[in-house]
Short mmCIF file of C-alpha atoms and ligand atoms in Angstrom, two decimals:
data_model
loop_
_atom_site.label_atom_id
_atom_site.label_comp_id
_atom_site.label_asym_id
_atom_site.label_seq_id
_atom_site.Cartn_x
_atom_site.Cartn_y
_atom_site.Cartn_z
CA MET A 1 0.00 0.00 0.00
CA THR A 2 1.13 3.55 -0.69
CA ALA A 3 0.07 6.51 1.42
CA ALA A 4 -1.64 9.26 -0.58
CA ASN A 5 -2.31 12.83 0.47
CA ALA A 6 -5.57 14.15 -0.90
CA TYR A 7 -8.39 16.67 -0.63
CA ALA A 8 -11.81 15.22 0.11
CA ALA A 9 -15.39 16.25 0.83
CA GLN A 10 -16.89 14.49 3.87
CA SER A 11 -20.51 15.36 3.02
CA LYS A 12 -22.52 17.28 0.44
CA THR A 13 -22.32 20.43 2.52
CA SER A 14 -18.70 20.29 3.62
CA GLN A 15 -15.76 22.11 2.09
CA LEU A 16 -12.93 20.13 0.53
CA ALA A 17 -10.22 19.52 3.16
CA PRO A 18 -6.98 17.53 3.51
CA PHE A 19 -7.49 13.75 3.71
CA ASN A 20 -5.14 10.75 3.83
CA PHE A 21 -5.74 7.24 2.50
CA GLU A 22 -3.83 4.33 0.97
CA ARG A 23 -3.67 3.22 -2.66
CA ARG A 24 -3.53 -0.51 -3.39
CA GLU A 25 -0.24 -2.17 -4.30
CA PRO A 26 0.01 -2.29 -8.10
CA GLY A 27 -1.30 -5.65 -9.37
CA PRO A 28 0.24 -7.43 -12.38
CA HIS A 29 -1.60 -5.20 -14.90
CA ASP A 30 -1.46 -1.94 -12.93
CA VAL A 31 0.58 1.20 -13.29
CA GLN A 32 1.26 3.46 -10.32
CA ILE A 33 1.29 7.17 -11.10
CA GLU A 34 2.63 10.07 -9.11
CA ILE A 35 0.07 12.73 -9.95
CA LEU A 36 1.47 16.09 -11.10
CA TYR A 37 -1.68 18.03 -12.07
CA CYS A 38 -5.42 17.46 -11.86
CA GLY A 39 -8.08 19.61 -13.53
CA ILE A 40 -11.27 20.74 -11.80
CA CYS A 41 -14.34 19.75 -13.82
CA HIS A 42 -17.81 21.15 -13.12
CA SER A 43 -18.85 17.49 -12.67
CA ASP A 44 -16.67 17.49 -9.53
CA ILE A 45 -18.90 20.21 -8.06
CA HIS A 46 -22.14 18.46 -9.10
CA GLN A 47 -20.95 15.26 -7.38
CA VAL A 48 -19.32 16.81 -4.29
CA ARG A 49 -22.63 18.59 -3.65
CA ASP A 50 -24.65 15.47 -4.54
CA GLU A 51 -26.62 17.35 -7.19
CA TRP A 52 -27.07 14.19 -9.30
CA GLY A 53 -27.83 11.89 -6.33
CA GLY A 54 -26.02 8.79 -5.06
CA SER A 55 -22.75 10.47 -4.04
CA ILE A 56 -20.33 8.43 -1.89
CA TYR A 57 -18.37 10.11 0.99
CA PRO A 58 -15.65 10.77 1.77
CA MET A 59 -15.18 11.84 -1.86
CA VAL A 60 -11.80 12.58 -3.42
CA PRO A 61 -12.82 14.15 -6.75
CA GLY A 62 -10.73 14.56 -9.88
CA HIS A 63 -10.79 12.85 -13.29
CA GLU A 64 -8.46 15.04 -15.32
CA ILE A 65 -5.24 13.45 -14.14
CA VAL A 66 -1.73 13.69 -15.50
CA GLY A 67 1.38 12.34 -13.82
CA ARG A 68 4.48 10.20 -14.10
CA ILE A 69 4.62 6.42 -13.76
CA THR A 70 6.63 5.34 -10.72
CA SER A 71 6.09 1.57 -10.84
CA ILE A 72 4.42 -1.06 -13.01
CA GLY A 73 3.09 -4.58 -12.49
CA ALA A 74 4.93 -7.61 -13.90
CA GLU A 75 2.47 -8.08 -16.81
CA VAL A 76 2.30 -4.44 -17.94
CA LYS A 77 3.12 -4.27 -21.65
CA ASN A 78 2.47 -0.73 -22.88
CA PHE A 79 3.91 1.56 -20.22
CA LYS A 80 7.32 2.13 -18.67
CA VAL A 81 8.47 3.65 -15.40
CA GLY A 82 9.26 7.35 -15.88
CA GLU A 83 6.70 7.91 -18.68
CA LEU A 84 4.00 10.57 -18.48
CA ALA A 85 0.50 9.11 -18.24
CA GLY A 86 -3.09 10.32 -18.07
CA ILE A 87 -6.22 9.01 -16.36
CA GLY A 88 -9.68 10.23 -17.33
CA CYS A 89 -13.21 9.66 -16.04
CA PHE A 90 -13.20 5.88 -15.60
CA VAL A 91 -10.69 3.28 -14.41
CA ASP A 92 -12.48 0.02 -15.30
CA SER A 93 -15.49 -1.49 -17.08
CA CYS A 94 -16.79 -5.02 -17.66
CA ARG A 95 -14.58 -5.53 -20.76
CA THR A 96 -17.01 -8.08 -22.24
CA CYS A 97 -20.24 -6.27 -23.23
CA PRO A 98 -20.75 -5.13 -26.85
CA ASN A 99 -19.96 -1.50 -25.98
CA CYS A 100 -16.71 -2.36 -24.18
CA LEU A 101 -15.73 -4.58 -27.12
CA ALA A 102 -16.51 -1.67 -29.47
CA ASN A 103 -14.06 0.62 -27.59
CA GLU A 104 -16.96 2.60 -26.10
CA GLU A 105 -16.31 1.63 -22.47
CA GLN A 106 -17.99 4.83 -21.26
CA TYR A 107 -21.28 3.21 -22.35
CA CYS A 108 -20.51 -0.17 -20.68
CA ASP A 109 -23.77 -2.10 -20.29
CA ASN A 110 -22.66 -3.15 -16.81
CA GLY A 111 -21.59 0.33 -15.81
CA MET A 112 -18.07 1.72 -16.03
CA THR A 113 -16.14 2.28 -12.79
CA GLY A 114 -15.83 6.02 -12.26
CA THR A 115 -12.36 7.31 -11.35
CA TYR A 116 -14.01 8.66 -8.21
CA ASN A 117 -17.44 8.43 -6.63
CA GLY A 118 -17.63 4.87 -7.99
CA ARG A 119 -16.99 1.39 -6.66
CA ASP A 120 -14.35 -1.01 -7.92
CA LYS A 121 -15.04 -4.73 -8.53
CA GLU A 122 -14.40 -5.47 -4.83
CA GLY A 123 -16.97 -2.84 -3.87
CA ASN A 124 -14.45 -0.36 -2.50
CA PRO A 125 -15.05 3.34 -3.20
CA THR A 126 -12.82 4.86 -5.86
CA TYR A 127 -10.80 7.99 -5.13
CA GLY A 128 -9.80 10.45 -7.83
CA GLY A 129 -7.04 12.82 -8.79
CA TYR A 130 -7.11 15.45 -6.05
CA SER A 131 -4.41 13.20 -4.58
CA THR A 132 -0.72 12.51 -4.84
CA GLN A 133 -0.93 8.92 -6.16
CA ILE A 134 -3.17 6.68 -8.24
CA VAL A 135 -3.01 3.01 -9.27
CA VAL A 136 -4.87 2.01 -12.45
CA ASP A 137 -4.97 -0.95 -14.85
CA GLU A 138 -2.88 -0.12 -17.92
CA LYS A 139 -5.93 -0.77 -20.13
CA TYR A 140 -7.50 2.42 -18.72
CA THR A 141 -4.29 4.48 -18.78
CA LEU A 142 -3.37 6.95 -21.55
CA HIS A 143 -0.05 7.91 -23.10
CA VAL A 144 0.79 11.61 -22.77
CA SER A 145 3.27 13.43 -25.02
CA GLU A 146 6.33 15.06 -23.44
CA ASN A 147 5.99 17.84 -26.02
CA LEU A 148 2.90 19.59 -24.63
CA PRO A 149 2.94 22.03 -21.68
CA ILE A 150 1.99 19.54 -19.00
CA GLU A 151 -0.25 21.89 -16.94
CA GLY A 152 -2.69 22.11 -19.84
CA VAL A 153 -2.92 18.37 -20.53
CA GLY A 154 -5.04 17.16 -17.56
CA PRO A 155 -8.25 18.86 -18.79
CA LEU A 156 -7.96 17.02 -22.12
CA LEU A 157 -8.86 13.82 -20.22
CA CYS A 158 -12.42 15.04 -19.61
CA ALA A 159 -13.18 18.47 -21.12
CA GLY A 160 -11.09 17.54 -24.17
CA ILE A 161 -12.55 14.13 -24.97
CA THR A 162 -16.11 15.17 -24.09
CA THR A 163 -16.04 17.80 -26.84
CA TYR A 164 -13.78 15.94 -29.31
CA SER A 165 -15.93 12.80 -29.30
CA PRO A 166 -19.27 14.28 -30.46
CA LEU A 167 -17.55 16.55 -33.01
CA ARG A 168 -15.97 13.41 -34.51
CA HIS A 169 -19.12 11.26 -34.19
CA TRP A 170 -21.16 13.83 -36.14
CA ASN A 171 -18.27 14.32 -38.60
CA ILE A 172 -18.00 18.05 -38.01
CA GLY A 173 -15.55 19.89 -40.22
CA LYS A 174 -15.24 22.23 -43.18
CA GLY A 175 -18.57 23.62 -44.38
CA HIS A 176 -20.35 23.20 -41.03
CA LYS A 177 -21.69 26.09 -39.01
CA VAL A 178 -21.21 25.15 -35.38
CA ALA A 179 -22.31 26.88 -32.19
CA ILE A 180 -20.69 26.18 -28.84
CA VAL A 181 -23.01 27.12 -25.97
CA GLY A 182 -21.19 28.13 -22.77
CA LEU A 183 -17.54 29.19 -22.74
CA GLY A 184 -16.24 27.28 -19.73
CA GLY A 185 -13.95 24.27 -19.43
CA LEU A 186 -15.77 22.11 -21.98
CA GLY A 187 -16.78 25.04 -24.17
CA HIS A 188 -13.28 26.39 -24.69
CA MET A 189 -12.04 22.95 -25.75
CA GLY A 190 -15.05 22.61 -28.06
CA VAL A 191 -14.07 25.89 -29.75
CA LYS A 192 -10.47 24.74 -30.20
CA PHE A 193 -11.45 21.37 -31.70
CA ALA A 194 -14.29 22.63 -33.91
CA ALA A 195 -12.05 25.39 -35.30
CA SER A 196 -9.17 22.94 -35.77
CA PHE A 197 -11.50 20.59 -37.71
CA GLY A 198 -12.35 23.47 -40.08
CA ALA A 199 -15.87 24.40 -38.96
CA GLU A 200 -17.19 27.97 -38.80
CA VAL A 201 -17.56 28.47 -35.06
CA THR A 202 -19.84 30.76 -33.07
CA VAL A 203 -19.65 31.01 -29.29
CA LEU A 204 -22.98 31.59 -27.55
CA SER A 205 -22.32 33.00 -24.09
CA THR A 206 -24.29 34.64 -21.31
CA SER A 207 -21.47 37.11 -20.81
CA THR A 208 -20.18 39.84 -23.14
CA SER A 209 -16.87 39.70 -21.24
CA LYS A 210 -15.68 36.54 -23.00
CA LYS A 211 -15.84 37.87 -26.58
CA ASN A 212 -12.14 38.57 -27.12
CA ASP A 213 -11.17 35.26 -25.53
CA ALA A 214 -13.62 33.37 -27.74
CA LEU A 215 -12.13 34.87 -30.89
CA ALA A 216 -8.58 34.22 -29.63
CA LEU A 217 -9.50 30.56 -28.97
CA GLY A 218 -10.46 30.21 -32.64
CA ALA A 219 -14.13 31.21 -32.86
CA ASP A 220 -15.26 33.18 -35.93
CA HIS A 221 -18.25 34.82 -34.24
CA PHE A 222 -19.55 35.57 -30.77
CA ALA A 223 -23.11 36.24 -29.60
CA VAL A 224 -24.68 36.99 -26.23
CA THR A 225 -27.64 34.73 -25.49
CA LYS A 226 -29.28 37.18 -23.09
CA ASP A 227 -29.98 39.52 -26.02
CA ALA A 228 -33.40 38.59 -27.47
CA ASP A 229 -32.81 40.35 -30.80
CA THR A 230 -29.52 38.51 -31.31
CA MET A 231 -31.17 35.16 -30.55
CA LYS A 232 -33.95 35.97 -33.03
CA SER A 233 -31.46 36.90 -35.73
CA LEU A 234 -29.62 33.58 -35.24
CA GLN A 235 -32.70 31.37 -35.74
CA GLY A 236 -32.07 28.55 -38.21
CA SER A 237 -28.39 29.39 -38.66
CA PHE A 238 -26.43 26.38 -37.31
CA ASP A 239 -25.85 22.81 -38.49
CA PHE A 240 -24.59 21.64 -35.13
CA ILE A 241 -24.78 22.94 -31.57
CA LEU A 242 -22.65 21.63 -28.72
CA ASN A 243 -24.43 22.53 -25.50
CA THR A 244 -22.04 22.59 -22.52
CA VAL A 245 -24.25 24.53 -20.09
CA SER A 246 -23.99 23.30 -16.48
CA ALA A 247 -27.06 25.03 -15.00
CA GLN A 248 -30.79 24.81 -15.63
CA HIS A 249 -31.84 26.36 -18.96
CA ASP A 250 -34.39 25.93 -21.73
CA TYR A 251 -33.22 23.66 -24.59
CA ASN A 252 -35.90 25.15 -26.86
CA ASP A 253 -34.03 28.48 -27.00
CA TYR A 254 -31.11 26.76 -28.70
CA LEU A 255 -33.01 24.15 -30.76
CA ASN A 256 -34.56 27.05 -32.65
CA LEU A 257 -31.13 28.13 -33.79
CA LEU A 258 -30.65 24.88 -35.78
CA ASN A 259 -31.10 24.80 -39.53
CA LEU A 260 -32.72 21.94 -41.52
CA ASN A 261 -31.48 18.53 -40.24
CA GLY A 262 -29.42 20.24 -37.57
CA THR A 263 -28.40 18.48 -34.35
CA MET A 264 -27.92 19.79 -30.84
CA VAL A 265 -25.74 17.53 -28.71
CA VAL A 266 -26.10 18.03 -24.98
CA VAL A 267 -22.94 17.38 -22.98
CA GLY A 268 -23.68 19.67 -20.03
CA VAL A 269 -25.58 17.93 -17.22
CA PRO A 270 -27.73 20.41 -15.28
CA PRO A 271 -29.33 18.66 -12.31
CA GLN A 272 -32.77 19.84 -13.49
CA PRO A 273 -34.44 18.62 -16.73
CA SER A 274 -35.58 20.82 -19.63
CA ILE A 275 -38.95 20.24 -21.31
CA VAL A 276 -38.62 20.12 -25.10
CA GLY A 277 -41.43 21.29 -27.39
CA ALA A 278 -42.19 18.95 -30.32
CA PHE A 279 -42.65 21.89 -32.71
CA ASN A 280 -39.04 22.91 -32.14
CA LEU A 281 -37.91 19.51 -33.43
CA ILE A 282 -40.36 18.75 -36.25
CA GLY A 283 -40.20 22.21 -37.83
CA LYS A 284 -36.80 21.63 -39.40
CA ARG A 285 -36.34 17.86 -38.83
CA ARG A 286 -33.97 18.67 -35.98
CA SER A 287 -32.28 16.17 -33.65
CA LEU A 288 -31.57 16.44 -29.96
CA ALA A 289 -28.80 14.09 -28.80
CA GLY A 290 -26.39 13.54 -25.92
CA SER A 291 -22.83 12.34 -25.56
CA LEU A 292 -20.74 11.05 -22.63
CA ILE A 293 -16.95 11.57 -22.54
CA GLY A 294 -15.29 9.03 -24.92
CA GLY A 295 -13.74 5.56 -24.95
CA ILE A 296 -10.08 4.84 -24.19
CA LYS A 297 -9.16 4.34 -27.86
CA GLN A 298 -10.66 7.66 -28.91
CA THR A 299 -9.21 9.43 -25.86
CA GLN A 300 -5.74 8.29 -26.99
CA GLU A 301 -6.55 9.43 -30.54
CA MET A 302 -7.57 12.84 -29.13
CA LEU A 303 -4.37 13.13 -27.04
CA ASP A 304 -2.28 12.25 -30.10
CA TYR A 305 -4.20 14.81 -32.18
CA CYS A 306 -3.50 17.44 -29.50
CA ALA A 307 0.21 16.58 -29.46
CA GLU A 308 0.34 16.85 -33.24
CA HIS A 309 -1.53 20.17 -33.36
CA GLY A 310 -0.22 21.75 -30.15
CA ILE A 311 -3.63 21.84 -28.48
CA VAL A 312 -3.96 22.06 -24.68
CA SER A 313 -6.42 23.62 -22.27
CA ASP A 314 -6.02 27.25 -21.19
CA VAL A 315 -5.53 26.87 -17.45
CA GLU A 316 -5.19 28.73 -14.19
CA VAL A 317 -2.88 26.64 -11.99
CA ILE A 318 -3.84 26.71 -8.31
CA LYS A 319 -2.62 25.27 -5.03
CA ALA A 320 -4.76 22.71 -3.21
CA ASP A 321 -5.88 25.16 -0.52
CA TYR A 322 -7.59 27.25 -3.24
CA ILE A 323 -9.96 24.44 -4.39
CA ASN A 324 -13.00 25.72 -2.46
CA GLU A 325 -12.55 29.23 -3.80
CA ALA A 326 -12.08 27.83 -7.31
CA TYR A 327 -15.44 26.02 -6.97
CA GLU A 328 -17.16 29.31 -6.11
CA ARG A 329 -15.54 31.03 -9.08
CA ILE A 330 -16.61 28.21 -11.44
CA LEU A 331 -20.20 28.62 -10.22
CA LYS A 332 -19.96 32.30 -11.19
CA SER A 333 -18.59 31.32 -14.66
CA ASP A 334 -15.37 33.04 -13.60
CA VAL A 335 -12.84 30.54 -14.94
CA LYS A 336 -10.34 31.01 -17.76
CA TYR A 337 -10.85 28.32 -18.74
CA ARG A 338 -9.97 25.46 -16.42
CA PHE A 339 -8.57 25.39 -12.90
CA VAL A 340 -5.78 22.86 -12.53
CA ILE A 341 -4.42 21.81 -9.14
CA ASP A 342 -0.64 21.66 -8.77
CA ILE A 343 -0.52 18.40 -6.81
CA ALA A 344 2.95 19.25 -5.45
CA SER A 345 1.04 21.62 -3.13
CA MET A 346 -0.52 18.55 -1.39
CA LYS A 347 2.77 16.99 -0.37
P1 LIG B 1 -17.93 25.28 -16.57
O1 LIG B 1 -16.47 25.44 -16.79
O2 LIG B 1 -18.56 25.80 -15.34
O3 LIG B 1 -18.67 25.88 -17.88
C1 LIG B 1 -20.06 25.94 -17.99
C2 LIG B 1 -20.44 27.19 -18.77
O4 LIG B 1 -21.86 27.18 -18.94
C3 LIG B 1 -20.15 28.49 -18.05
O5 LIG B 1 -18.84 28.93 -18.23
C4 LIG B 1 -21.14 29.44 -18.70
O6 LIG B 1 -20.62 29.92 -19.92
C5 LIG B 1 -22.32 28.52 -19.03
N1 LIG B 1 -23.43 28.70 -18.08
C6 LIG B 1 -23.39 28.56 -16.72
N2 LIG B 1 -24.60 28.78 -16.20
C7 LIG B 1 -25.44 29.06 -17.24
C8 LIG B 1 -26.82 29.37 -17.36
N3 LIG B 1 -27.61 29.43 -16.27
N4 LIG B 1 -27.32 29.57 -18.60
C9 LIG B 1 -26.56 29.51 -19.69
N5 LIG B 1 -25.24 29.24 -19.63
C10 LIG B 1 -24.69 29.02 -18.44
O7 LIG B 1 -18.33 23.72 -16.61
P2 LIG B 1 -17.66 22.51 -17.43
O8 LIG B 1 -16.64 21.87 -16.58
O9 LIG B 1 -17.35 22.97 -18.79
O10 LIG B 1 -18.89 21.49 -17.47
C11 LIG B 1 -20.09 21.85 -18.12
C12 LIG B 1 -21.14 20.80 -17.89
O11 LIG B 1 -20.76 19.60 -18.58
C13 LIG B 1 -21.34 20.38 -16.43
O12 LIG B 1 -22.72 20.18 -16.21
C14 LIG B 1 -20.58 19.07 -16.35
O13 LIG B 1 -21.06 18.23 -15.32
C15 LIG B 1 -20.85 18.50 -17.69
N6 LIG B 1 -19.91 17.47 -18.17
C16 LIG B 1 -20.41 16.49 -18.95
C17 LIG B 1 -19.58 15.53 -19.50
C18 LIG B 1 -20.12 14.49 -20.43
O14 LIG B 1 -19.47 13.47 -20.61
N7 LIG B 1 -21.26 14.69 -21.04
C19 LIG B 1 -18.21 15.59 -19.21
C20 LIG B 1 -17.73 16.63 -18.42
C21 LIG B 1 -18.59 17.57 -17.91
P3 LIG B 1 -20.79 31.48 -20.35
O15 LIG B 1 -20.13 32.27 -19.28
O16 LIG B 1 -20.08 31.54 -21.66
O17 LIG B 1 -22.25 31.71 -20.48
ZN1 LIG B 2 -15.33 15.95 -16.11
ZN1 LIG B 3 -18.91 -3.38 -20.61
#
């Protein structure tokens, strides 16, 4: 067993605070990683505060993990000690259902094992990346390039793949008019990927303050959703909308912005549902869809694409004792554009 220092929430109303626990000894197929950086995803806040239900405490959040391998099990084939490695949102799945066999482990019929707030096959709670160490089967471990600025890599493991995957699934590229709704952690990665794939990108934001950033990230246009005239003028203008909004909102407002055969993919997970009007779908044969992170194979493909194209997340690196304040800033949409914890500050 290896002692790990961490930050944990003890209940849905408590602040994150220092916590110690032990990681298992690496088994034959495991890699042990000394964590260097971990991103803060809005899903961490939803789960720490039990906004989706079923949260397990104490909870050590964090599923945007990058670090260096310090030891490997005897049977490990694809990783070496000293290499950089990444861990995303899940650390296991059944490996036998059709979705696991199709490299879509995130949709495992028997339920993937979340990196945190989950239970492993022995029923023990899983603890995430707000910690100094993690031990994971190599099958769920990603290769990370030495050529990218390492602070910006962690967020690729969730915000990156969650936006890359639907853009690839719907074959978005040149000739497509794409809107990204919400310029936060997911949204800013969505802008980078959609622009890199050749689409014409519009950012739809609640805040005028993010306009210059949106254009610098690669967007062609920027519009403020609180302005009724702007929203009216945008009706029917997009082929594809990636909706990353984390709080309750009305899907109908955005569905109306789709052109004929357009699709809105929801990746944001507000705790409250939105009622969808049939007329907003049938009028232009529109589709409303959802997408959950991405499988291990595609996550590696995304990381390799980022290494090739020099894409990372724009981050604000923080020390562990700033996590609670970072949460409050995220809730105010005051994040540019991902907080990343320097795990050295937990030692
Ligand atoms: P984030 O950094 O907080 O960004 C969310 C953005 O949504 C904000 O920056 C803001 O953008 C916009 N927003 C917030 N409240 C809004 C409101 N009331 N109305 C309209 N827009 C609003 O969060 P994130 O980490 O990107 O995560 C976004 C959501 O995706 C969360 O619900 C998270 O749980 C979910 N998620 C899903 C997956 C998946 O696999 N599907 C993976 C990761 C995360 P503006 O300031 O530009 O308006
Ligand atoms: Zn996440
Ligand atoms: Zn499965």
